[in-house]
mmCIF file of C-alpha atoms in Angstrom:
data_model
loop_
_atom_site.group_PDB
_atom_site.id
_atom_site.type_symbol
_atom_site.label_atom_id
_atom_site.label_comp_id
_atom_site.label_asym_id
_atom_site.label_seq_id
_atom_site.Cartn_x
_atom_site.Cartn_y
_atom_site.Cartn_z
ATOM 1 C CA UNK K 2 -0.773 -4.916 24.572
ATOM 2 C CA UNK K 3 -3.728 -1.955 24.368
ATOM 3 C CA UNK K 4 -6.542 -2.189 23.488
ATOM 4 C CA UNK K 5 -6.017 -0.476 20.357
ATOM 5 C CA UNK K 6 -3.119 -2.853 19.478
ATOM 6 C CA UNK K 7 -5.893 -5.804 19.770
ATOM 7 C CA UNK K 8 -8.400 -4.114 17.617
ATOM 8 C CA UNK K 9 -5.850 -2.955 15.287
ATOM 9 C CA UNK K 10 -4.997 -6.261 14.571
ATOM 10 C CA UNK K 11 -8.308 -7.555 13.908
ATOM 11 C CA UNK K 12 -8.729 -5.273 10.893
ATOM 12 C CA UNK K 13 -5.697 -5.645 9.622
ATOM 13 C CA UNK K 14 -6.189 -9.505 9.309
ATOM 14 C CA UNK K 15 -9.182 -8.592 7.614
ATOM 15 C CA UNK K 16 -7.630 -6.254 5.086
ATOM 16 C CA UNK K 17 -3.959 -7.924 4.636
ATOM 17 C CA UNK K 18 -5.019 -10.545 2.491
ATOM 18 C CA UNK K 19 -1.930 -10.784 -0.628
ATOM 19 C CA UNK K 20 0.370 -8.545 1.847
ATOM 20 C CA UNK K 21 3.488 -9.685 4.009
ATOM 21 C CA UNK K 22 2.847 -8.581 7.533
ATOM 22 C CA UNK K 23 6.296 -6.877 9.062
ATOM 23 C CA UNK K 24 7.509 -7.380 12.261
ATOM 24 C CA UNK K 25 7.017 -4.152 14.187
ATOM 25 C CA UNK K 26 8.580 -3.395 18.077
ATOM 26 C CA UNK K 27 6.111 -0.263 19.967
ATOM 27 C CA UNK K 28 8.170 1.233 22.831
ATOM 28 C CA UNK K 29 5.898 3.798 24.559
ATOM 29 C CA UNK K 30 8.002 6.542 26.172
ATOM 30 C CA UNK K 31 6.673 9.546 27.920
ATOM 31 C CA UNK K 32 6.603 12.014 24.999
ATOM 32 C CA UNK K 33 4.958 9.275 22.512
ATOM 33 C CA UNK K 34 5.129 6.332 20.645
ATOM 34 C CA UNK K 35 8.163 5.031 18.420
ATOM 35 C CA UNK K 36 7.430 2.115 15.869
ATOM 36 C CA UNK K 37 10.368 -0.331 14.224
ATOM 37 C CA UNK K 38 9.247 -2.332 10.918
ATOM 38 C CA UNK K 39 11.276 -4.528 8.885
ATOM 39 C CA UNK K 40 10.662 -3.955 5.430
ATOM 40 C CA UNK K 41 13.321 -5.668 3.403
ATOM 41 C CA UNK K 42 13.750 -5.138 -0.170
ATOM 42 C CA UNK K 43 11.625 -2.059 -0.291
ATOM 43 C CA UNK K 44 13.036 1.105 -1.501
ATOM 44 C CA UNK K 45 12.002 4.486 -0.060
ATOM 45 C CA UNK K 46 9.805 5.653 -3.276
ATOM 46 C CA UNK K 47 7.627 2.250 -2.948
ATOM 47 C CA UNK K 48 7.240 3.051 0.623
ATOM 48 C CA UNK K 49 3.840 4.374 1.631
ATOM 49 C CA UNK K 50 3.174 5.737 4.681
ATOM 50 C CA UNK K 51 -0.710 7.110 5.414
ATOM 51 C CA UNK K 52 -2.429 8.551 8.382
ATOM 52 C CA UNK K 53 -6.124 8.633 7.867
ATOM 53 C CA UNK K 54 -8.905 9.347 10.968
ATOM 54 C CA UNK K 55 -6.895 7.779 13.654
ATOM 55 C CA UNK K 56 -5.643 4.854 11.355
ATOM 56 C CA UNK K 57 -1.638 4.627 10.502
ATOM 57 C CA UNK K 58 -1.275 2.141 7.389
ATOM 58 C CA UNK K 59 2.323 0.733 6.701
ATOM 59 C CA UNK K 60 2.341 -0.234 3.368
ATOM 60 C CA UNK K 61 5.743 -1.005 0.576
ATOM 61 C CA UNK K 62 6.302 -3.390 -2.054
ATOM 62 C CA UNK K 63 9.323 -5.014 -2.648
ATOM 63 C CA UNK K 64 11.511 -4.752 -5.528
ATOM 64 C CA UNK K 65 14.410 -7.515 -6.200
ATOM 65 C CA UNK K 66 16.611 -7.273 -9.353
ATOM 66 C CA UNK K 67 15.862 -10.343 -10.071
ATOM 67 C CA UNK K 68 18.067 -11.406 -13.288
ATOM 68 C CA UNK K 69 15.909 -12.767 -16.336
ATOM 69 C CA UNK K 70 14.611 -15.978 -16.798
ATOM 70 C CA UNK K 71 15.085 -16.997 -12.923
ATOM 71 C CA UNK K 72 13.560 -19.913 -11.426
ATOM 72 C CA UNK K 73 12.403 -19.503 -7.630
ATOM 73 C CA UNK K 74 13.317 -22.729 -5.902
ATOM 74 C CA UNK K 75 12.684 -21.759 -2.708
ATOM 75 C CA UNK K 76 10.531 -18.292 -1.595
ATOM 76 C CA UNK K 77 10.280 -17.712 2.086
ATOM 77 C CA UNK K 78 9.494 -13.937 1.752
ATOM 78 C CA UNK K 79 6.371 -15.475 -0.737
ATOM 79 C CA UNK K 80 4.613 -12.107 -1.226
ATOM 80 C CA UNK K 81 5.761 -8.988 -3.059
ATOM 81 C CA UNK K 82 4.009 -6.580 -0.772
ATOM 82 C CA UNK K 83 3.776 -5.694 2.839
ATOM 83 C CA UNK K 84 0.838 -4.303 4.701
ATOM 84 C CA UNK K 85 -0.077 -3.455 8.335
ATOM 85 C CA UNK K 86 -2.702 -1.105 9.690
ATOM 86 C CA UNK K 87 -2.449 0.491 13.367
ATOM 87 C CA UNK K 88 -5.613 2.398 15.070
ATOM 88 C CA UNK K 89 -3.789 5.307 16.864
ATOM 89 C CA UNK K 90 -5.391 6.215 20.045
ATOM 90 C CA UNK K 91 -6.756 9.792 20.642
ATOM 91 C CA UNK K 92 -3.886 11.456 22.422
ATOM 92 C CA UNK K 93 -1.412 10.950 20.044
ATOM 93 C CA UNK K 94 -0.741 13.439 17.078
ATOM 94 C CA UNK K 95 -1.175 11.569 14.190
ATOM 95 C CA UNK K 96 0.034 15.475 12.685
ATOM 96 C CA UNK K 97 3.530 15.221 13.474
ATOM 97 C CA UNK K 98 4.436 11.697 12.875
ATOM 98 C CA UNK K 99 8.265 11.835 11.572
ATOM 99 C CA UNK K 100 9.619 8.862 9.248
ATOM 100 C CA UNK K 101 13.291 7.899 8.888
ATOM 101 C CA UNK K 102 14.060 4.556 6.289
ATOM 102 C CA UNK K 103 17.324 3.247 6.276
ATOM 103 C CA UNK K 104 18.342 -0.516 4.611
ATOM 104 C CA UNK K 105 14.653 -1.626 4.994
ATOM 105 C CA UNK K 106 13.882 -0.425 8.886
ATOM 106 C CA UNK K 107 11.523 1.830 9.393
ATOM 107 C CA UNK K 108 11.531 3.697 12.175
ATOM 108 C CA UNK K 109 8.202 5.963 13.087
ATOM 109 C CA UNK K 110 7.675 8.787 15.808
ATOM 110 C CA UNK K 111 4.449 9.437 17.202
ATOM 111 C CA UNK K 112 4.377 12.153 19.736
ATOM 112 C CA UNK K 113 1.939 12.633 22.358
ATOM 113 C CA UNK K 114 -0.323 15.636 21.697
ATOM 114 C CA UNK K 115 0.972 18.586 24.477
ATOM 115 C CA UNK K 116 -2.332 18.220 26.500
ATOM 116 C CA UNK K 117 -1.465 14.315 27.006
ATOM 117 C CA UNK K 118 2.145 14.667 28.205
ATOM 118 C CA UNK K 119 2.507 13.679 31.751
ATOM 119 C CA UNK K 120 2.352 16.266 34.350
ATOM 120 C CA UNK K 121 3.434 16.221 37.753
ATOM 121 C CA UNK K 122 0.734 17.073 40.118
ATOM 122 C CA UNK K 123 1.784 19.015 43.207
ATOM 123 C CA UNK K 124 -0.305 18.105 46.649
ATOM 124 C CA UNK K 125 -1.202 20.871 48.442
ATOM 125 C CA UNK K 126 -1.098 20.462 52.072
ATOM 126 C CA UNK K 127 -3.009 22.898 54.223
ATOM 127 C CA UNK Q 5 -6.430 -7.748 29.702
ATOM 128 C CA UNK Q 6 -5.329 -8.777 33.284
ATOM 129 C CA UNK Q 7 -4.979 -12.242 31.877
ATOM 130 C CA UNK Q 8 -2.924 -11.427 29.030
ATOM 131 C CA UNK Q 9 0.085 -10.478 31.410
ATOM 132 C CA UNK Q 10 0.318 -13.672 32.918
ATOM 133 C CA UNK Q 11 1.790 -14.625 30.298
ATOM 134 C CA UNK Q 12 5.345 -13.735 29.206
ATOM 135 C CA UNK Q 13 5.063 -11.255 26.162
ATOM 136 C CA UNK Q 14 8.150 -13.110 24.140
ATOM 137 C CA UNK Q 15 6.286 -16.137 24.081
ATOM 138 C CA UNK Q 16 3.202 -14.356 22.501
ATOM 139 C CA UNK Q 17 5.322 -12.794 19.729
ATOM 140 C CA UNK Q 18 7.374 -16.452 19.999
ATOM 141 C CA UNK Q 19 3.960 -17.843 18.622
ATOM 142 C CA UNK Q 20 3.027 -15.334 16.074
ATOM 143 C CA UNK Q 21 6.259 -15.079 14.877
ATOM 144 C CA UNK Q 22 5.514 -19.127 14.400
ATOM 145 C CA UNK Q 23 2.381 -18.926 12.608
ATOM 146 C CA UNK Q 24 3.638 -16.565 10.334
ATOM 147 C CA UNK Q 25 6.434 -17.985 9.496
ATOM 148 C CA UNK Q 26 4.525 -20.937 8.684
ATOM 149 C CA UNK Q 27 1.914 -19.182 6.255
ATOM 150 C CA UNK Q 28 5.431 -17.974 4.454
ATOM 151 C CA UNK Q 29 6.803 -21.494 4.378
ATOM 152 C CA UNK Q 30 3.795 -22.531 2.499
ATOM 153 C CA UNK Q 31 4.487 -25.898 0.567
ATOM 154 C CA UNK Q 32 7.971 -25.737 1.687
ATOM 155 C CA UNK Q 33 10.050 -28.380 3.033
ATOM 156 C CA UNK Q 34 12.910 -27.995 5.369
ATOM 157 C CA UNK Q 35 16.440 -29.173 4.627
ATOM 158 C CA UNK Q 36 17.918 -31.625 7.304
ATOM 159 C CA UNK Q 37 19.442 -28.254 8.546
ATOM 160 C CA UNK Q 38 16.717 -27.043 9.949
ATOM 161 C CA UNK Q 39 15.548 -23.474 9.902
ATOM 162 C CA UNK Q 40 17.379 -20.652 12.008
ATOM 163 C CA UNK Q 41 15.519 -19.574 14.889
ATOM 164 C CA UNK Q 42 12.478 -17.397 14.194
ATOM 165 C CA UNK Q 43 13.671 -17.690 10.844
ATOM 166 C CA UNK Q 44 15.581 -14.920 10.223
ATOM 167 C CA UNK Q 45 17.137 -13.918 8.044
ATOM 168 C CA UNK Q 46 14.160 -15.172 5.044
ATOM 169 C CA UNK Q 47 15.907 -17.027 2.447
ATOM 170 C CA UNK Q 48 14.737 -17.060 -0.952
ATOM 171 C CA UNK Q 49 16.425 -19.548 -3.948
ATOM 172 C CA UNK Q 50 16.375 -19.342 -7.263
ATOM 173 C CA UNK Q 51 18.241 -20.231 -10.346
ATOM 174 C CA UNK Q 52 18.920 -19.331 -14.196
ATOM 175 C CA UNK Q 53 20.794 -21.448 -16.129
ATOM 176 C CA UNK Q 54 23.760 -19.417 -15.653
ATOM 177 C CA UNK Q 55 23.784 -18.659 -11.623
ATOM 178 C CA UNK Q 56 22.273 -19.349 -8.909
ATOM 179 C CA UNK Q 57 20.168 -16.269 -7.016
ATOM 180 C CA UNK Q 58 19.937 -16.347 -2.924
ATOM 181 C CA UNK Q 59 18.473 -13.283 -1.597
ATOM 182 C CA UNK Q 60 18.406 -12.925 2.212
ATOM 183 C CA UNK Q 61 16.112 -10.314 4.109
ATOM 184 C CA UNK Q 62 18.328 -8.713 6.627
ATOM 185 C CA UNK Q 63 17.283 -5.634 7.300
ATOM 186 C CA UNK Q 64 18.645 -2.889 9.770
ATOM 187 C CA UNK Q 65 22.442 -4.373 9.292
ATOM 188 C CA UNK Q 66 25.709 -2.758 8.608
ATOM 189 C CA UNK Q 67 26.627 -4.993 5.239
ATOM 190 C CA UNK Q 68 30.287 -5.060 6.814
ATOM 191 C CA UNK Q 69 29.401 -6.635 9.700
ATOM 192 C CA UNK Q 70 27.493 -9.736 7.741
ATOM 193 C CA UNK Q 71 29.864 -12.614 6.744
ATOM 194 C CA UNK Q 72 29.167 -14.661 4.228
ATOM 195 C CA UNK Q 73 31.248 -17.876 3.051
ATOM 196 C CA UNK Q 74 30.830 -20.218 0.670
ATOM 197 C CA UNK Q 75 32.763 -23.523 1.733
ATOM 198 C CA UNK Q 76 32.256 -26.829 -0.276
ATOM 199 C CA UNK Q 77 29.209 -26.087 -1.388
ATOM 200 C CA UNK Q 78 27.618 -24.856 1.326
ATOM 201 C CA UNK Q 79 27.208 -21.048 1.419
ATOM 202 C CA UNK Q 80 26.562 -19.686 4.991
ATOM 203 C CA UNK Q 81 25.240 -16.261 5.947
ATOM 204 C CA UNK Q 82 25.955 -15.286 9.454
ATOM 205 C CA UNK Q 83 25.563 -11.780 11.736
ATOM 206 C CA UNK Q 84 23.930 -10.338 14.665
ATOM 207 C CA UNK Q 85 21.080 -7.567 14.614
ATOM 208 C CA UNK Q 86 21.510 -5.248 17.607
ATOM 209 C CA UNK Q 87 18.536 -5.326 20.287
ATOM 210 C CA UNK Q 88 16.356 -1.608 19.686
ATOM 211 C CA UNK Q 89 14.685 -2.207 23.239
ATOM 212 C CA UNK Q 90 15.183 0.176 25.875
ATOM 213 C CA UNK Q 91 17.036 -0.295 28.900
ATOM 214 C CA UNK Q 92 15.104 -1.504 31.761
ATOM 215 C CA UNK Q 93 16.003 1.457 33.954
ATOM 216 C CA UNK Q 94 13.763 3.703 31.098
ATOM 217 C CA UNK Q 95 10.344 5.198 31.787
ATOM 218 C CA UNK Q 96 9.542 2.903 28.632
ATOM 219 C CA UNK Q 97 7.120 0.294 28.155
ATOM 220 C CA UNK Q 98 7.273 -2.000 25.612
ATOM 221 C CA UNK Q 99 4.317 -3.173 23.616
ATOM 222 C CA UNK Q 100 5.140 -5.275 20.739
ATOM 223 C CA UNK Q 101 8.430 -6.845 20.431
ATOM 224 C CA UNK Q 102 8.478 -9.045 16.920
ATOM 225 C CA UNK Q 103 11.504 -8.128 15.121
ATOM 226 C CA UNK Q 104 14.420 -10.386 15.644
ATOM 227 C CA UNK Q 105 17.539 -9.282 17.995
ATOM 228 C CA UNK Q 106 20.469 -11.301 18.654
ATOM 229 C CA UNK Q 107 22.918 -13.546 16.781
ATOM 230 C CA UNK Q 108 21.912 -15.507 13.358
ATOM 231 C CA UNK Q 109 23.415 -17.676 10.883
ATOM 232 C CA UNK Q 110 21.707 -19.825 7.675
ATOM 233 C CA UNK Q 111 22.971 -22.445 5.066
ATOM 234 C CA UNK Q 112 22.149 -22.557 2.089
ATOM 235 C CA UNK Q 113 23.329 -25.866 0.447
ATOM 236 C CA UNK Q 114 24.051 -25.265 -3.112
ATOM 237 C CA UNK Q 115 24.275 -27.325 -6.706
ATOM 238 C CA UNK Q 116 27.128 -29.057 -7.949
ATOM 239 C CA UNK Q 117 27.782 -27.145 -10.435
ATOM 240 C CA UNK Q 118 28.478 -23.820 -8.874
ATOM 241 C CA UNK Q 119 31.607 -21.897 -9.501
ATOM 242 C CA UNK Q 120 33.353 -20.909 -6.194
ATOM 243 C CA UNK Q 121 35.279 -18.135 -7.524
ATOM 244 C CA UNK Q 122 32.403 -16.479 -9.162
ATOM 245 C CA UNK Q 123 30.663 -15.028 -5.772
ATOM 246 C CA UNK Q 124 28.824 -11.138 -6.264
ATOM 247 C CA UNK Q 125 27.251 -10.038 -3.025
ATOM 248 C CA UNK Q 126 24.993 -7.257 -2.478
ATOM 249 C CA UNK Q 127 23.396 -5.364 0.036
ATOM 250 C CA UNK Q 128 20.435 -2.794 -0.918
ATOM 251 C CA UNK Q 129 17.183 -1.665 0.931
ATOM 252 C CA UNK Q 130 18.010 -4.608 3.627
ATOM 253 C CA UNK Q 131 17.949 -7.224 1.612
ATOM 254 C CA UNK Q 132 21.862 -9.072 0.800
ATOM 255 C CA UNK Q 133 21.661 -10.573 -2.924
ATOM 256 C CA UNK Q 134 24.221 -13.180 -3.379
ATOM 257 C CA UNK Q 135 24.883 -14.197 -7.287
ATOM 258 C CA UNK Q 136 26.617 -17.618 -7.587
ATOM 259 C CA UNK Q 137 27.741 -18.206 -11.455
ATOM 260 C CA UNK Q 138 27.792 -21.740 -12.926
ATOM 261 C CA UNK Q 139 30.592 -23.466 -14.401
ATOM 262 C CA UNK Q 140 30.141 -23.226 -17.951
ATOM 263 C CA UNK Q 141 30.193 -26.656 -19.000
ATOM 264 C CA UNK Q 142 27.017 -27.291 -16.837
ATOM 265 C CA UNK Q 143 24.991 -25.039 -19.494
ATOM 266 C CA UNK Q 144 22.732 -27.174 -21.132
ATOM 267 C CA UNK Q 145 23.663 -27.653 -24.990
ATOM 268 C CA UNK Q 146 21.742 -28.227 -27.663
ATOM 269 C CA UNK Q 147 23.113 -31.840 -29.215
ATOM 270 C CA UNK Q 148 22.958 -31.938 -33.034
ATOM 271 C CA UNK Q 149 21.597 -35.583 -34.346
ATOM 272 C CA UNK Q 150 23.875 -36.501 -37.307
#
Protein backbone atom coordinates (compact mmCIF):
# COMPACT_ATOMS: atom_id res chain seq x y z
CA UNK A 1 0.00 0.00 0.00
CA UNK A 2 1.41 3.87 -0.74
CA UNK A 3 1.56 6.19 1.10
CA UNK A 4 -1.19 7.96 -0.43
CA UNK A 5 -3.46 4.87 -0.07
CA UNK A 6 -2.74 5.22 3.91
CA UNK A 7 -3.51 8.85 4.07
CA UNK A 8 -6.34 8.51 1.80
CA UNK A 9 -7.91 6.37 4.08
CA UNK A 10 -7.57 8.39 7.06
CA UNK A 11 -9.77 11.13 5.60
CA UNK A 12 -12.08 9.18 4.25
CA UNK A 13 -12.90 7.58 7.72
CA UNK A 14 -13.22 10.97 8.77
CA UNK A 15 -15.66 12.08 6.11
CA UNK A 16 -17.68 8.63 5.42
CA UNK A 17 -19.75 8.85 8.30
CA UNK A 18 -23.75 7.67 6.92
CA UNK A 19 -21.90 6.19 3.63
CA UNK A 20 -21.23 2.40 2.67
CA UNK A 21 -17.57 2.08 1.93
CA UNK A 22 -17.09 -0.16 -1.52
CA UNK A 23 -14.68 -2.60 -1.97
CA UNK A 24 -12.15 -1.25 -4.46
CA UNK A 25 -9.01 -3.55 -6.19
CA UNK A 26 -5.82 -0.77 -7.47
CA UNK A 27 -3.66 -2.62 -10.03
CA UNK A 28 -0.80 -0.23 -10.94
CA UNK A 29 0.43 -0.95 -14.48
CA UNK A 30 3.05 0.97 -16.29
CA UNK A 31 0.85 3.51 -18.11
CA UNK A 32 -1.34 4.24 -14.79
CA UNK A 33 -3.65 3.26 -12.36
CA UNK A 34 -7.01 1.18 -12.89
CA UNK A 35 -9.62 1.16 -9.93
CA UNK A 36 -12.62 -1.69 -9.50
CA UNK A 37 -15.61 -0.63 -7.03
CA UNK A 38 -18.60 -2.52 -6.26
CA UNK A 39 -21.44 -0.38 -6.18
CA UNK A 40 -24.56 -2.48 -6.17
CA UNK A 41 -27.89 -1.10 -6.65
CA UNK A 42 -26.68 2.19 -7.96
CA UNK A 43 -27.72 3.34 -11.29
CA UNK A 44 -25.41 5.36 -13.56
CA UNK A 45 -27.36 8.90 -13.09
CA UNK A 46 -26.91 8.54 -9.08
CA UNK A 47 -23.35 7.85 -9.72
CA UNK A 48 -20.97 10.69 -8.93
CA UNK A 49 -17.69 10.71 -9.85
CA UNK A 50 -15.39 14.05 -8.81
CA UNK A 51 -11.79 14.92 -9.19
CA UNK A 52 -10.93 17.91 -7.13
CA UNK A 53 -6.97 19.14 -6.31
CA UNK A 54 -5.51 15.73 -6.32
CA UNK A 55 -8.60 14.13 -4.50
CA UNK A 56 -10.85 11.37 -6.54
CA UNK A 57 -14.28 10.99 -4.52
CA UNK A 58 -16.45 7.84 -5.37
CA UNK A 59 -19.69 8.62 -4.40
CA UNK A 60 -23.60 6.78 -5.54
CA UNK A 61 -26.64 6.12 -3.74
CA UNK A 62 -28.56 3.24 -4.09
CA UNK A 63 -31.93 2.90 -5.39
CA UNK A 64 -34.08 -0.48 -4.72
CA UNK A 65 -37.71 -0.74 -5.99
CA UNK A 66 -38.66 -1.56 -3.00
CA UNK A 67 -42.59 -2.50 -3.20
CA UNK A 68 -44.86 -0.42 -0.68
CA UNK A 69 -45.41 -1.01 2.72
CA UNK A 70 -42.21 -3.45 3.06
CA UNK A 71 -40.83 -4.49 6.24
CA UNK A 72 -36.86 -4.91 6.34
CA UNK A 73 -36.20 -8.02 8.37
CA UNK A 74 -32.87 -8.29 7.75
CA UNK A 75 -30.45 -5.26 6.06
CA UNK A 76 -26.88 -6.22 5.52
CA UNK A 77 -26.22 -3.46 2.89
CA UNK A 78 -27.67 -0.99 6.06
CA UNK A 79 -26.87 2.33 4.33
CA UNK A 80 -28.39 3.89 1.22
CA UNK A 81 -25.23 5.59 0.10
CA UNK A 82 -21.68 4.81 -0.70
CA UNK A 83 -18.67 7.01 -0.28
CA UNK A 84 -14.86 6.70 -0.66
CA UNK A 85 -12.26 9.39 -1.18
CA UNK A 86 -8.69 8.61 -2.85
CA UNK A 87 -5.65 11.31 -2.71
CA UNK A 88 -4.12 10.82 -6.24
CA UNK A 89 -0.47 11.24 -6.26
CA UNK A 90 1.21 13.95 -8.45
CA UNK A 91 2.12 12.02 -11.55
CA UNK A 92 -1.03 10.85 -12.40
CA UNK A 93 -3.53 12.87 -14.66
CA UNK A 94 -6.36 13.33 -12.71
CA UNK A 95 -7.46 15.14 -16.52
CA UNK A 96 -8.03 12.09 -18.34
CA UNK A 97 -9.55 9.75 -15.93
CA UNK A 98 -12.08 7.50 -18.14
CA UNK A 99 -15.23 5.81 -16.34
CA UNK A 100 -17.05 2.71 -17.61
CA UNK A 101 -20.31 1.36 -15.15
CA UNK A 102 -21.73 -1.77 -15.93
CA UNK A 103 -24.30 -3.90 -13.32
CA UNK A 104 -22.84 -1.91 -10.34
CA UNK A 105 -18.78 -2.23 -11.11
CA UNK A 106 -17.06 0.54 -11.65
CA UNK A 107 -14.17 0.44 -13.35
CA UNK A 108 -11.74 3.77 -13.37
CA UNK A 109 -8.54 4.61 -15.55
CA UNK A 110 -6.00 6.81 -14.33
CA UNK A 111 -3.15 7.33 -16.66
CA UNK A 112 0.21 8.35 -15.82
CA UNK A 113 0.95 11.92 -16.97
CA UNK A 114 3.58 11.45 -20.28
CA UNK A 115 6.54 12.91 -18.22
CA UNK A 116 5.98 9.95 -15.54
CA UNK A 117 5.86 6.99 -17.95
CA UNK A 118 8.80 4.78 -17.54
CA UNK A 119 11.71 5.26 -19.73
CA UNK A 120 14.44 3.09 -20.50
CA UNK A 121 17.72 4.62 -19.80
CA UNK A 122 20.53 3.66 -22.17
CA UNK A 123 24.26 3.36 -20.43
CA UNK A 124 26.73 4.81 -22.30
CA UNK A 125 29.95 3.07 -22.23
CA UNK A 126 33.04 4.96 -23.27
CA UNK B 1 6.20 0.63 5.24
CA UNK B 2 8.90 -2.16 5.26
CA UNK B 3 6.86 -3.73 7.99
CA UNK B 4 3.66 -3.69 6.31
CA UNK B 5 4.95 -6.35 3.69
CA UNK B 6 5.66 -8.85 6.09
CA UNK B 7 2.56 -9.42 6.19
CA UNK B 8 0.46 -11.14 3.50
CA UNK B 9 -1.78 -8.39 1.80
CA UNK B 10 -5.07 -10.88 1.69
CA UNK B 11 -5.01 -11.11 5.23
CA UNK B 12 -5.04 -7.23 5.61
CA UNK B 13 -8.05 -6.87 3.29
CA UNK B 14 -9.20 -10.47 5.11
CA UNK B 15 -9.50 -8.15 8.27
CA UNK B 16 -11.04 -5.09 6.88
CA UNK B 17 -13.24 -6.87 4.91
CA UNK B 18 -14.15 -8.32 8.68
CA UNK B 19 -14.64 -5.18 10.40
CA UNK B 20 -16.74 -3.93 7.88
CA UNK B 21 -18.77 -6.44 7.50
CA UNK B 22 -19.37 -6.30 11.06
CA UNK B 23 -20.35 -2.45 11.24
CA UNK B 24 -23.03 -3.70 8.35
CA UNK B 25 -24.23 -6.59 10.47
CA UNK B 26 -25.07 -4.17 13.13
CA UNK B 27 -27.70 -5.74 15.62
CA UNK B 28 -27.89 -8.68 13.44
CA UNK B 29 -27.87 -12.19 14.36
CA UNK B 30 -26.68 -15.03 12.28
CA UNK B 31 -28.83 -17.99 11.29
CA UNK B 32 -27.35 -21.48 12.31
CA UNK B 33 -26.15 -21.27 8.60
CA UNK B 34 -23.67 -19.15 9.08
CA UNK B 35 -22.64 -16.34 6.81
CA UNK B 36 -20.85 -17.00 3.33
CA UNK B 37 -17.35 -16.18 3.34
CA UNK B 38 -16.51 -12.47 3.32
CA UNK B 39 -20.06 -12.19 3.07
CA UNK B 40 -20.80 -11.86 -0.25
CA UNK B 41 -23.17 -11.61 -1.83
CA UNK B 42 -25.09 -8.89 1.06
CA UNK B 43 -28.43 -10.16 1.74
CA UNK B 44 -31.13 -7.97 2.63
CA UNK B 45 -34.93 -9.38 3.88
CA UNK B 46 -37.91 -7.92 3.93
CA UNK B 47 -41.57 -8.56 3.78
CA UNK B 48 -45.17 -7.05 2.88
CA UNK B 49 -48.00 -8.82 3.66
CA UNK B 50 -48.25 -10.12 0.28
CA UNK B 51 -44.42 -11.32 -0.59
CA UNK B 52 -41.53 -11.65 0.68
CA UNK B 53 -38.48 -9.17 -0.76
CA UNK B 54 -34.66 -10.66 -0.80
CA UNK B 55 -32.36 -8.44 -2.56
CA UNK B 56 -28.78 -9.71 -3.03
CA UNK B 57 -25.75 -7.34 -3.98
CA UNK B 58 -23.94 -9.12 -6.70
CA UNK B 59 -22.39 -6.95 -8.67
CA UNK B 60 -20.11 -7.45 -11.84
CA UNK B 61 -22.17 -10.88 -12.75
CA UNK B 62 -23.67 -12.16 -15.89
CA UNK B 63 -27.49 -12.72 -14.39
CA UNK B 64 -27.36 -16.09 -16.50
CA UNK B 65 -24.69 -17.43 -14.87
CA UNK B 66 -26.37 -16.92 -11.13
CA UNK B 67 -28.66 -19.84 -10.05
CA UNK B 68 -31.09 -19.43 -7.83
CA UNK B 69 -33.49 -22.25 -6.31
CA UNK B 70 -35.95 -22.26 -4.01
CA UNK B 71 -36.27 -25.90 -2.46
CA UNK B 72 -38.53 -26.52 0.66
CA UNK B 73 -38.33 -23.42 1.85
CA UNK B 74 -35.05 -22.64 1.58
CA UNK B 75 -34.13 -20.32 -1.32
CA UNK B 76 -30.38 -20.52 -2.27
CA UNK B 77 -28.40 -18.06 -4.39
CA UNK B 78 -25.27 -19.45 -5.80
CA UNK B 79 -22.40 -18.17 -8.58
CA UNK B 80 -18.87 -17.34 -9.01
CA UNK B 81 -17.39 -13.71 -9.66
CA UNK B 82 -14.38 -13.96 -11.98
CA UNK B 83 -10.88 -12.85 -10.38
CA UNK B 84 -9.98 -8.99 -12.16
CA UNK B 85 -6.23 -9.48 -10.93
CA UNK B 86 -3.56 -9.60 -13.32
CA UNK B 87 -1.54 -12.43 -14.15
CA UNK B 88 1.55 -12.78 -12.23
CA UNK B 89 3.78 -12.72 -15.30
CA UNK B 90 2.37 -8.71 -15.71
CA UNK B 91 4.50 -5.64 -15.03
CA UNK B 92 1.47 -5.03 -12.51
CA UNK B 93 1.42 -4.46 -8.97
CA UNK B 94 -1.38 -4.81 -7.02
CA UNK B 95 -2.37 -2.46 -4.27
CA UNK B 96 -5.69 -3.06 -2.84
CA UNK B 97 -7.42 -6.23 -3.40
CA UNK B 98 -11.06 -6.07 -1.42
CA UNK B 99 -13.62 -7.10 -3.79
CA UNK B 100 -14.59 -10.70 -3.62
CA UNK B 101 -13.35 -13.34 -6.44
CA UNK B 102 -14.16 -16.87 -6.48
CA UNK B 103 -17.15 -19.16 -5.92
CA UNK B 104 -20.29 -18.12 -3.54
CA UNK B 105 -23.49 -19.43 -2.47
CA UNK B 106 -26.21 -18.05 0.45
CA UNK B 107 -29.53 -19.37 2.03
CA UNK B 108 -31.99 -17.65 2.76
CA UNK B 109 -34.52 -19.66 4.90
CA UNK B 110 -37.93 -18.46 4.20
CA UNK B 111 -41.67 -18.32 5.97
CA UNK B 112 -44.15 -20.88 5.84
CA UNK B 113 -46.31 -19.35 4.04
CA UNK B 114 -44.52 -18.68 0.83
CA UNK B 115 -45.86 -19.72 -2.49
CA UNK B 116 -43.27 -21.79 -4.48
CA UNK B 117 -44.67 -21.19 -7.78
CA UNK B 118 -44.84 -17.51 -7.41
CA UNK B 119 -40.85 -16.78 -7.81
CA UNK B 120 -39.94 -13.11 -9.93
CA UNK B 121 -36.21 -12.63 -10.13
CA UNK B 122 -34.39 -9.67 -11.16
CA UNK B 123 -31.18 -8.46 -11.95
CA UNK B 124 -30.53 -4.49 -12.32
CA UNK B 125 -27.47 -2.20 -11.51
CA UNK B 126 -25.83 -5.48 -9.72
CA UNK B 127 -28.13 -6.05 -7.42
CA UNK B 128 -30.61 -9.63 -8.08
CA UNK B 129 -34.22 -8.82 -6.52
CA UNK B 130 -36.03 -11.95 -5.81
CA UNK B 131 -40.03 -11.44 -5.12
CA UNK B 132 -41.55 -14.46 -3.28
CA UNK B 133 -45.60 -14.08 -3.21
CA UNK B 134 -47.61 -15.44 -0.26
CA UNK B 135 -50.27 -17.87 -0.35
CA UNK B 136 -53.32 -16.00 -0.08
CA UNK B 137 -54.93 -17.48 2.76
CA UNK B 138 -51.93 -16.32 4.97
CA UNK B 139 -53.23 -12.55 4.42
CA UNK B 140 -54.32 -11.38 7.55
CA UNK B 141 -58.27 -10.80 7.63
CA UNK B 142 -60.14 -8.63 9.35
CA UNK B 143 -62.71 -10.98 11.63
CA UNK B 144 -66.17 -9.41 12.01
CA UNK B 145 -67.56 -9.85 15.86
CA UNK B 146 -71.25 -10.86 15.49
Amino acid sequence: MTEQATVAKATETHRSEGALMPPVDVIEDASGITLYADLPGVPKDRLSLQVEANTLTIEGDLTLNAPEGMEAVHAEVGLPRFRRVFTLSRELDGDKVSADFNHGVLKLRIPKTAHAQPRKIDIRVS
Amino acid sequence: MIYKALFPRDVLAELERLQRDMQQADGFSPSIRGLARGGFPGLNVGNTPKSVEVYAFVPGLDPNAIEIQLEKGVLTIAGERKSNMPAREDKSTVHIDERFAGKFRRVVVLPDDINPDAVDAQYRDGVLHISIQRHEAALPRRITIQ
